[in-house]
Coordinates of C-alpha atoms and ligand atoms in Angstrom, one line a residue:
M213 CA -53.9 10.7 -4.3
K214 CA -53.1 14.2 -5.5
S215 CA -56.0 15.7 -7.6
F216 CA -56.6 18.8 -9.7
K217 CA -59.3 20.7 -11.5
I218 CA -58.6 23.4 -14.1
L219 CA -61.0 26.2 -14.9
T220 CA -60.3 27.7 -18.3
F221 CA -61.3 31.2 -19.5
G222 CA -60.5 32.8 -22.9
C223 CA -59.5 31.6 -26.3
Q224 CA -58.5 28.3 -27.9
M225 CA -54.9 29.1 -27.1
N226 CA -55.8 29.0 -23.4
E227 CA -57.9 25.8 -23.9
H228 CA -54.9 24.2 -25.4
D229 CA -52.5 25.5 -22.6
S230 CA -54.9 23.9 -20.1
E231 CA -54.6 20.6 -22.0
K232 CA -50.8 20.9 -21.5
L233 CA -51.2 21.8 -17.8
A234 CA -53.4 18.8 -17.4
G235 CA -50.8 16.7 -19.2
L236 CA -48.0 18.0 -16.9
L237 CA -50.0 17.3 -13.7
K238 CA -51.0 13.8 -14.8
A239 CA -47.4 13.0 -15.4
E240 CA -46.7 14.1 -11.8
G241 CA -49.3 11.6 -10.6
Y242 CA -52.2 13.9 -10.2
R243 CA -55.7 12.7 -11.2
E244 CA -58.4 15.0 -12.6
S245 CA -61.3 15.6 -10.3
E246 CA -64.9 15.8 -11.5
R247 CA -65.9 18.3 -8.9
L248 CA -64.2 21.5 -7.8
E249 CA -64.9 20.7 -4.1
D250 CA -62.9 17.5 -4.3
A251 CA -59.8 18.9 -5.9
G252 CA -56.6 19.2 -4.0
L253 CA -55.3 21.8 -6.5
V254 CA -57.6 24.2 -8.4
L255 CA -55.9 26.0 -11.3
L256 CA -57.5 29.1 -12.9
N257 CA -56.2 29.6 -16.4
T258 CA -57.2 33.2 -17.1
C259 CA -58.0 35.6 -19.9
S260 CA -57.6 39.4 -19.9
I261 CA -58.9 40.3 -23.4
R262 CA -61.9 42.3 -22.0
E263 CA -62.9 43.7 -18.6
K264 CA -65.7 41.1 -18.5
A265 CA -63.2 38.2 -18.7
E266 CA -61.3 39.7 -15.8
Q267 CA -64.5 40.1 -13.7
K268 CA -65.3 36.4 -14.3
F269 CA -61.9 35.5 -13.0
Y270 CA -62.2 37.6 -9.8
S271 CA -65.7 36.2 -9.1
A272 CA -64.4 32.6 -9.6
L273 CA -61.5 33.5 -7.3
G274 CA -64.0 34.7 -4.6
K275 CA -65.8 31.4 -4.7
L276 CA -62.5 29.5 -4.3
R277 CA -61.6 31.6 -1.3
E278 CA -64.8 30.3 0.4
L279 CA -63.9 26.7 -0.5
K280 CA -60.4 27.1 0.8
E281 CA -61.7 28.5 4.1
Q282 CA -63.6 25.2 4.5
N283 CA -60.7 23.1 3.2
P284 CA -57.4 24.9 4.0
S285 CA -55.3 22.2 2.4
M286 CA -56.6 23.1 -1.0
K287 CA -54.1 24.8 -3.2
I288 CA -55.0 27.5 -5.6
A289 CA -52.9 28.3 -8.7
V290 CA -53.4 31.1 -11.3
S291 CA -52.0 31.1 -14.8
G292 CA -52.8 32.6 -18.2
C293 CA -53.1 36.2 -19.4
I294 CA -54.2 37.9 -16.2
A295 CA -51.4 36.2 -14.3
Q296 CA -49.0 37.5 -17.0
Q297 CA -50.5 41.0 -17.0
E298 CA -50.9 41.5 -13.3
G299 CA -48.2 39.3 -11.8
N300 CA -47.6 39.9 -8.1
S301 CA -50.5 42.2 -7.7
V302 CA -52.9 39.2 -7.9
L303 CA -51.0 37.6 -5.0
K304 CA -51.3 40.9 -3.0
R305 CA -55.0 41.2 -3.7
A306 CA -55.7 37.5 -3.1
P307 CA -53.4 36.3 -0.4
F308 CA -54.9 32.8 -0.5
V309 CA -53.5 32.1 -4.0
D310 CA -50.5 29.7 -3.6
V311 CA -48.9 29.8 -7.0
L312 CA -49.0 32.2 -10.0
F313 CA -47.3 31.8 -13.3
G314 CA -47.3 33.4 -16.7
N315 CA -47.8 32.1 -20.2
Q316 CA -44.2 31.2 -20.8
N317 CA -43.7 29.5 -17.4
I318 CA -46.2 26.7 -17.9
G319 CA -43.4 24.1 -17.8
R320 CA -42.4 25.2 -14.4
L321 CA -45.7 24.3 -12.7
P322 CA -44.5 21.1 -11.0
Y323 CA -41.4 22.9 -9.6
L324 CA -43.5 25.8 -8.4
L325 CA -45.8 23.4 -6.6
E326 CA -42.9 21.6 -5.1
E327 CA -41.4 24.9 -3.9
T328 CA -44.6 26.0 -2.1
G329 CA -44.7 22.8 -0.2
G330 CA -48.2 23.6 0.9
Q331 CA -47.1 26.4 3.2
A332 CA -48.6 29.9 3.0
S333 CA -45.1 31.4 3.2
G334 CA -44.1 29.4 0.1
R335 CA -46.2 31.4 -2.3
R336 CA -44.6 31.8 -5.7
A337 CA -45.0 33.9 -8.8
A338 CA -43.2 33.3 -12.0
T339 CA -44.0 35.6 -14.9
E340 CA -40.7 36.1 -16.6
F341 CA -40.9 36.4 -20.4
P342 CA -37.8 34.5 -21.5
E343 CA -37.4 35.0 -25.2
G344 CA -37.5 31.9 -27.2
Y345 CA -38.6 29.6 -24.4
E346 CA -41.6 27.5 -25.3
H347 CA -43.6 24.7 -23.9
A348 CA -44.5 22.9 -27.1
S349 CA -42.9 19.7 -26.0
I350 CA -45.1 19.3 -23.0
P351 CA -47.4 16.4 -23.7
A352 CA -51.0 17.7 -23.7
S353 CA -53.9 15.7 -22.2
R354 CA -56.4 16.3 -24.9
G355 CA -60.2 16.2 -24.5
N356 CA -61.2 14.7 -27.8
A357 CA -59.3 12.0 -29.6
V358 CA -60.6 12.8 -33.1
T359 CA -59.9 16.5 -33.3
S360 CA -56.9 18.3 -31.7
F361 CA -55.4 21.7 -31.2
V362 CA -51.8 22.1 -32.4
N363 CA -49.8 25.3 -31.7
I364 CA -47.9 26.5 -34.8
M365 CA -46.9 29.8 -33.4
Y366 CA -47.0 32.0 -30.2
G367 CA -47.4 35.7 -29.5
C368 CA -48.4 38.5 -31.8
D369 CA -46.5 41.5 -33.4
N370 CA -49.5 43.4 -34.7
F371 CA -50.3 45.7 -31.8
C372 CA -53.9 46.4 -32.7
T373 CA -54.4 49.4 -30.4
Y374 CA -57.2 47.8 -28.4
C375 CA -55.5 44.5 -27.7
V376 CA -53.5 43.1 -24.8
V377 CA -52.4 39.9 -26.6
P378 CA -48.9 41.3 -27.7
F379 CA -48.3 42.2 -24.1
V380 CA -49.4 39.0 -22.5
R381 CA -48.2 36.5 -25.1
G382 CA -45.0 38.3 -26.3
R383 CA -43.4 38.6 -29.7
E384 CA -44.4 36.3 -32.6
R385 CA -42.5 33.0 -32.6
S386 CA -43.1 30.1 -34.9
R387 CA -42.5 26.4 -34.1
K388 CA -40.3 24.5 -36.5
P389 CA -42.2 22.7 -39.3
G390 CA -40.6 19.4 -38.4
D391 CA -41.8 19.6 -34.8
I392 CA -45.3 20.4 -35.9
I393 CA -45.4 17.5 -38.4
R394 CA -44.1 15.1 -35.9
E395 CA -46.7 16.1 -33.3
I396 CA -49.5 15.7 -35.8
E397 CA -48.1 12.3 -37.0
E398 CA -48.2 11.1 -33.4
L399 CA -51.7 12.4 -32.9
V400 CA -52.9 10.6 -36.0
K401 CA -51.4 7.3 -34.6
S402 CA -53.6 7.7 -31.6
G403 CA -56.8 8.3 -33.6
C404 CA -56.8 12.1 -34.4
R405 CA -58.4 12.9 -37.7
E406 CA -58.6 16.7 -37.7
V407 CA -56.2 19.3 -36.4
T408 CA -56.9 23.0 -35.7
L409 CA -53.6 24.9 -36.1
L410 CA -53.4 27.7 -33.5
G411 CA -51.7 31.1 -33.7
Q412 CA -52.8 34.7 -33.1
N413 CA -51.9 35.4 -36.7
V414 CA -51.3 32.1 -38.6
N415 CA -50.8 33.8 -41.9
S416 CA -47.5 35.2 -40.8
Y417 CA -46.2 31.8 -39.7
G418 CA -42.5 31.3 -40.4
I419 CA -40.9 34.2 -38.6
I420 CA -38.7 32.9 -35.8
T421 CA -37.0 34.3 -32.7
P422 CA -34.1 31.9 -31.9
P423 CA -33.9 30.7 -28.3
S424 CA -31.1 32.1 -26.1
P425 CA -29.3 29.6 -23.9
S426 CA -29.2 32.1 -21.0
Y427 CA -32.8 31.4 -20.4
I428 CA -32.4 27.7 -19.7
K429 CA -33.5 27.2 -16.1
R430 CA -34.6 24.4 -13.9
G431 CA -37.7 22.9 -15.3
T432 CA -37.4 24.4 -18.8
E433 CA -34.6 22.3 -20.2
G434 CA -36.7 19.9 -22.2
A435 CA -39.0 22.5 -23.4
L436 CA -36.7 24.7 -25.5
L437 CA -37.0 24.9 -29.2
G438 CA -34.5 22.4 -30.5
N439 CA -32.2 22.8 -33.5
I440 CA -32.6 26.3 -34.8
N441 CA -30.9 25.5 -38.0
E442 CA -33.8 23.6 -39.3
R443 CA -35.3 25.6 -42.1
Y444 CA -38.6 27.4 -41.7
C445 CA -41.3 27.6 -44.3
D446 CA -44.3 29.9 -44.8
F447 CA -47.9 29.1 -43.8
P448 CA -49.1 27.8 -47.2
S449 CA -46.1 25.4 -47.5
L450 CA -46.8 24.2 -43.9
L451 CA -50.4 23.5 -44.9
Q452 CA -49.1 21.5 -47.9
M453 CA -46.9 19.4 -45.7
I454 CA -49.7 18.7 -43.2
N455 CA -52.0 17.9 -46.0
A456 CA -49.6 15.1 -47.0
I457 CA -49.9 13.3 -43.6
D458 CA -51.5 9.9 -44.1
G459 CA -54.6 9.2 -42.0
L460 CA -55.3 12.9 -41.3
L461 CA -58.6 13.9 -42.8
R462 CA -59.0 17.6 -42.1
I463 CA -57.1 20.8 -41.3
R464 CA -58.5 24.0 -39.8
F465 CA -56.7 27.0 -38.5
V466 CA -57.3 30.2 -36.4
T467 CA -56.7 33.1 -36.6
S468 CA -56.0 34.8 -40.0
H469 CA -55.2 38.4 -40.1
P470 CA -56.8 39.9 -43.3
K471 CA -53.6 42.0 -44.1
D472 CA -51.6 38.7 -44.5
L473 CA -54.1 36.7 -46.6
S474 CA -51.8 36.1 -49.5
D475 CA -52.5 34.7 -52.9
S476 CA -50.5 31.6 -52.0
L477 CA -52.7 31.0 -49.0
I478 CA -55.8 31.3 -51.2
D479 CA -54.2 28.8 -53.6
A480 CA -53.5 26.4 -50.7
M481 CA -57.1 26.6 -49.5
A482 CA -58.4 26.1 -53.0
N483 CA -56.2 23.1 -53.8
L484 CA -55.4 21.2 -50.7
P485 CA -58.3 18.7 -50.2
K486 CA -57.9 18.4 -46.4
V487 CA -58.1 22.1 -45.7
C488 CA -61.7 22.8 -44.6
N489 CA -64.0 25.3 -46.3
A490 CA -64.0 27.7 -43.4
I491 CA -62.1 30.8 -42.4
H492 CA -62.2 33.2 -39.5
L493 CA -61.3 36.6 -40.8
P494 CA -61.8 39.3 -38.2
L495 CA -63.0 42.6 -39.7
Q496 CA -63.5 44.5 -36.4
S497 CA -65.0 47.5 -38.2
A498 CA -65.9 48.5 -41.8
S499 CA -65.0 52.2 -41.3
D500 CA -61.6 53.1 -42.6
G501 CA -61.2 55.8 -39.9
V502 CA -61.8 53.3 -37.1
L503 CA -59.6 50.6 -38.8
G504 CA -56.8 53.2 -39.0
R505 CA -57.1 54.0 -35.3
M506 CA -57.2 50.3 -34.5
N507 CA -53.9 49.9 -36.4
R508 CA -55.4 47.1 -38.4
K509 CA -53.3 47.9 -41.5
Y510 CA -56.0 47.3 -44.1
T511 CA -58.9 49.4 -45.5
F512 CA -62.4 48.0 -45.9
E513 CA -61.8 47.8 -49.6
D514 CA -58.6 45.8 -49.1
Y515 CA -60.6 43.4 -46.9
M516 CA -63.3 43.0 -49.5
N517 CA -60.8 42.4 -52.3
R518 CA -59.0 39.7 -50.4
L519 CA -62.2 38.0 -49.2
G520 CA -63.7 38.2 -52.8
A521 CA -60.6 36.5 -54.2
L522 CA -60.8 33.8 -51.5
K523 CA -64.5 33.2 -52.1
D524 CA -64.0 32.9 -55.8
A525 CA -61.3 30.3 -55.3
V526 CA -63.1 28.3 -52.7
P527 CA -66.7 27.5 -53.5
G528 CA -68.9 27.0 -50.4
L529 CA -66.5 28.8 -48.1
A530 CA -67.9 29.7 -44.7
V531 CA -66.6 33.0 -43.3
S532 CA -66.8 34.1 -39.7
T533 CA -65.6 37.3 -38.1
D534 CA -65.0 39.4 -35.0
I535 CA -66.6 42.9 -34.6
I536 CA -65.9 45.5 -32.0
A537 CA -68.7 47.9 -31.3
G538 CA -68.1 51.4 -29.9
F539 CA -64.4 51.8 -30.4
P540 CA -63.2 55.2 -29.2
G541 CA -64.3 57.9 -31.7
E542 CA -66.7 55.6 -33.6
T543 CA -69.4 57.9 -35.0
D544 CA -73.0 56.9 -35.9
D545 CA -71.9 56.9 -39.5
D546 CA -68.9 54.7 -38.9
F547 CA -71.1 52.3 -37.1
R548 CA -73.7 52.3 -39.8
T549 CA -71.0 51.4 -42.3
T550 CA -70.2 48.3 -40.2
L551 CA -73.9 47.3 -40.1
R552 CA -74.1 47.6 -43.8
A553 CA -71.0 45.5 -44.3
L554 CA -72.6 42.7 -42.2
E555 CA -75.7 42.9 -44.4
D556 CA -73.5 42.7 -47.6
I557 CA -71.1 40.0 -46.5
R558 CA -73.6 37.8 -44.7
Y559 CA -71.1 36.1 -42.4
D560 CA -71.7 32.5 -41.3
G561 CA -70.9 33.4 -37.7
I562 CA -69.6 36.4 -35.7
F563 CA -68.2 37.1 -32.3
A564 CA -69.2 40.7 -31.4
F565 CA -67.9 42.6 -28.5
K566 CA -68.3 46.1 -27.1
Y567 CA -65.0 47.9 -26.9
S568 CA -63.3 47.4 -23.5
R569 CA -60.6 49.7 -22.3
R570 CA -57.5 47.6 -21.5
P571 CA -54.3 48.3 -19.5
M572 CA -51.1 48.8 -21.6
T573 CA -52.9 49.3 -24.9
A574 CA -52.6 52.4 -27.0
A575 CA -56.4 52.8 -27.5
Q576 CA -57.0 53.6 -23.8
R577 CA -55.4 57.0 -24.4
L578 CA -57.3 57.8 -27.6
P579 CA -59.9 60.6 -27.4
G580 CA -63.6 59.9 -27.8
H581 CA -64.3 57.0 -25.5
L582 CA -68.0 56.3 -25.7
P583 CA -70.5 55.9 -22.8
E584 CA -71.5 52.3 -21.9
N585 CA -75.1 52.7 -23.0
V586 CA -74.0 53.7 -26.6
K587 CA -71.6 50.7 -26.8
D588 CA -74.4 48.5 -25.4
E589 CA -76.9 49.7 -28.0
R590 CA -74.5 49.2 -30.9
L591 CA -73.5 45.8 -29.8
Y592 CA -77.2 44.9 -29.5
K593 CA -77.8 46.1 -33.1
V594 CA -74.9 44.1 -34.4
L595 CA -76.2 40.9 -32.8
E596 CA -79.8 41.6 -34.0
V597 CA -78.7 42.0 -37.6
Q598 CA -76.5 38.9 -37.4
D599 CA -79.1 36.8 -35.7
R600 CA -81.5 37.3 -38.6
I601 CA -78.8 36.6 -41.2
M602 CA -77.8 33.4 -39.4
R603 CA -81.4 32.2 -39.2
E604 CA -81.8 32.7 -42.9
K605 CA -78.5 31.0 -43.7
I606 CA -79.0 28.0 -41.5
G607 CA -82.6 27.6 -42.9
A608 CA -81.1 27.5 -46.4
R609 CA -79.0 24.4 -45.6
V610 CA -82.0 22.2 -44.9
G611 CA -82.2 19.5 -47.6
L612 CA -78.5 19.8 -48.6
V613 CA -76.1 16.8 -48.2
E614 CA -72.9 17.6 -46.3
E615 CA -69.8 15.7 -45.4
A616 CA -69.3 15.5 -41.6
L617 CA -66.4 14.2 -39.6
V618 CA -67.9 12.2 -36.7
E619 CA -66.3 13.4 -33.4
G620 CA -68.1 11.3 -30.8
P621 CA -71.4 10.7 -29.0
D622 CA -73.9 13.6 -29.0
K623 CA -73.4 15.8 -25.9
S624 CA -77.1 15.4 -25.0
G625 CA -76.2 11.7 -24.1
A626 CA -79.1 10.4 -26.3
R627 CA -78.5 6.8 -27.1
G628 CA -77.2 6.1 -30.7
R629 CA -76.9 9.8 -31.3
L630 CA -73.6 11.1 -32.8
T631 CA -72.1 14.5 -33.2
G632 CA -69.8 15.8 -36.0
K633 CA -68.9 18.9 -37.9
T634 CA -69.4 19.9 -41.5
T635 CA -66.4 21.2 -43.5
Q636 CA -67.8 24.7 -42.8
G637 CA -67.4 24.0 -39.1
K638 CA -71.1 23.6 -38.2
I639 CA -72.1 21.1 -35.6
V640 CA -74.4 18.4 -36.9
N641 CA -76.1 15.7 -34.9
F642 CA -77.5 12.4 -36.3
D643 CA -78.2 8.8 -35.5
G644 CA -75.4 6.2 -36.1
P645 CA -73.3 3.5 -34.6
P646 CA -70.2 4.4 -32.5
E647 CA -67.9 2.7 -35.0
L648 CA -68.3 5.8 -37.2
V649 CA -66.4 8.0 -34.8
G650 CA -63.3 9.4 -36.6
R651 CA -64.9 8.7 -40.0
L652 CA -66.3 11.0 -42.7
V653 CA -70.0 10.4 -43.4
Q654 CA -72.6 12.0 -45.8
V655 CA -75.4 13.6 -43.9
K656 CA -78.6 15.0 -45.2
I657 CA -79.6 18.1 -43.2
I658 CA -83.1 17.9 -41.9
E659 CA -83.3 20.8 -39.4
G660 CA -81.4 24.0 -38.8
K661 CA -81.1 25.2 -35.2
K662 CA -79.4 28.3 -33.9
H663 CA -76.1 26.6 -32.9
S664 CA -76.3 23.3 -34.7
L665 CA -77.9 21.2 -37.5
A666 CA -79.7 18.0 -37.3
G667 CA -79.2 15.4 -40.0
K668 CA -79.6 11.9 -41.2
I669 CA -76.8 9.7 -42.6
I670 CA -77.4 8.7 -46.2
Ligands
SAH749 N1 -55.5 37.1 -32.8 C1 -56.8 37.0 -33.0 C2 -57.6 37.0 -31.7 C3 -57.5 38.2 -30.8 S1 -58.6 38.4 -29.5 C4 -57.2 38.0 -34.0 O1 -56.4 38.9 -34.3 O2 -58.3 37.9 -34.5 C5 -60.2 38.0 -30.2 C6 -61.1 39.2 -30.5 O3 -61.3 39.9 -29.3 C7 -60.5 40.3 -31.4 O4 -60.6 39.9 -32.7 C8 -61.3 41.5 -31.1 O5 -62.5 41.5 -31.9 C9 -61.7 41.2 -29.6 N2 -61.0 42.2 -28.7 C10 -59.7 42.2 -28.4 N3 -59.5 43.2 -27.6 C11 -60.6 43.8 -27.3 C12 -61.0 44.9 -26.5 N4 -60.2 45.6 -25.8 N5 -62.4 45.2 -26.5 C13 -63.3 44.5 -27.2 N6 -62.9 43.5 -28.0 C14 -61.6 43.1 -28.0
SF4_750 FE1 -54.7 41.3 -30.9 FE2 -54.4 42.3 -33.3 FE3 -52.7 40.5 -32.5 FE4 -55.1 39.7 -33.0 S1 -53.7 40.6 -34.5 S2 -53.9 39.2 -31.2 S3 -56.3 41.5 -32.3 S4 -53.0 42.6 -31.6
F3S751 FE1 -57.6 35.9 -23.5 FE2 -55.1 35.5 -23.5 FE3 -56.6 34.3 -25.3 S1 -56.1 37.4 -23.2 S2 -58.2 35.7 -25.7 S3 -56.7 34.0 -23.2 S4 -54.5 35.1 -25.6

């Protein structure tokens, strides 16, 4: 029997694309292998956001080459953002790769595999960027039944100067509200209780690039956006429609761009009961000079005003963020401003990165690139400050009663132990019977750890 294994790098968008790739392969009669060594097809779904992500891919690829030397019938496929960015040059550099395809060619995987026919001469690359082509209708093979990712839009038009995403994911395209609602209704029928809506900038949902028939090719027919006359709505209205779906208990979304955090989104978060009390609102830097050169289109004051309004409207809101340390030209003063902002805002979670120079982006040509050791030091300081804040904040939750959605058995495998998430998005583990999976329970927090809470059902 044909078998596959997918290794996923990068963001939730990629994780969800991998679920679709698994769905496609299963529909073609492939079975998922536990072990890499046993898989007839190994697919690397790649990320190119930072140099480190790219290094991880090339080291995984090196290991696969060794496996393939022992087992020449193994096929290797490469997809995702490095495939999109590098195209044929990956095939040149790694001649043992059989198939390579970009982010908008996912639907063609079965055809590409068929075309290679297992012969070295049949190596194929497909990285065209057909406008309007999507893969939303591919049935995803999802990991967890209770909580699911749902794409609401693709691509990004913001062109932050450090970021490759607009180049590897293309222009912003929104899915039709009717398609999104239908997908969620189907998910709810099969036990889903929480959705995480995915887009690089969900707040600007509703802008559509219509599909062009000239791009219909073999293998993409069923995957085109359907009737383009259906009316679009904005993100708060979409949330309202999803909130009305019977049986669904919770709604989350990533990512929100601070410049597009509108009053109507704040109202929606405050008034729609299923929308969770959590937002990921990337700040990147608190220095206006740096924000300007990043092309973020807000000042620190703008950010604080929007965040303040949101916090006032949504009591108990958890806020997380992304920070880039050592952007070109960042002075000690700029950096101290960011550290002060972290102390003032006291985020519930951050993802901090040191600036990484990326191909195609505008920032690579900016003056004032900083030495690695300066970037390392600054990143270390950000993490140090945030570590302390997190410990204080998590400690303060002990003794509180929180509502948790039960997602399944605890990952540790301990008998009778369940895992769930609070509305703020914190993992919480507690004892309970398996019948509670998919239900909301009240949990008293008894211990706060670095990445999770321990609780007791009351
Ligand atoms: N669309 C989302 C996610 C973008 S990528 C958003 O706008 O928030 C996730 C994070 O990676 C970014 O927020 C940024 O903090 C970081 N990032 C992107 N490019 C980077 C680069 N070249 N170097 C370091 N960090 C980067
Ligand atoms: Fe990248 Fe900026 Fe778009 Fe986010 S909003 S994906 S950081 S360009
Ligand atoms: Fe990486 Fe592509 Fe996501 S570059 S962060 S996998 S959009």
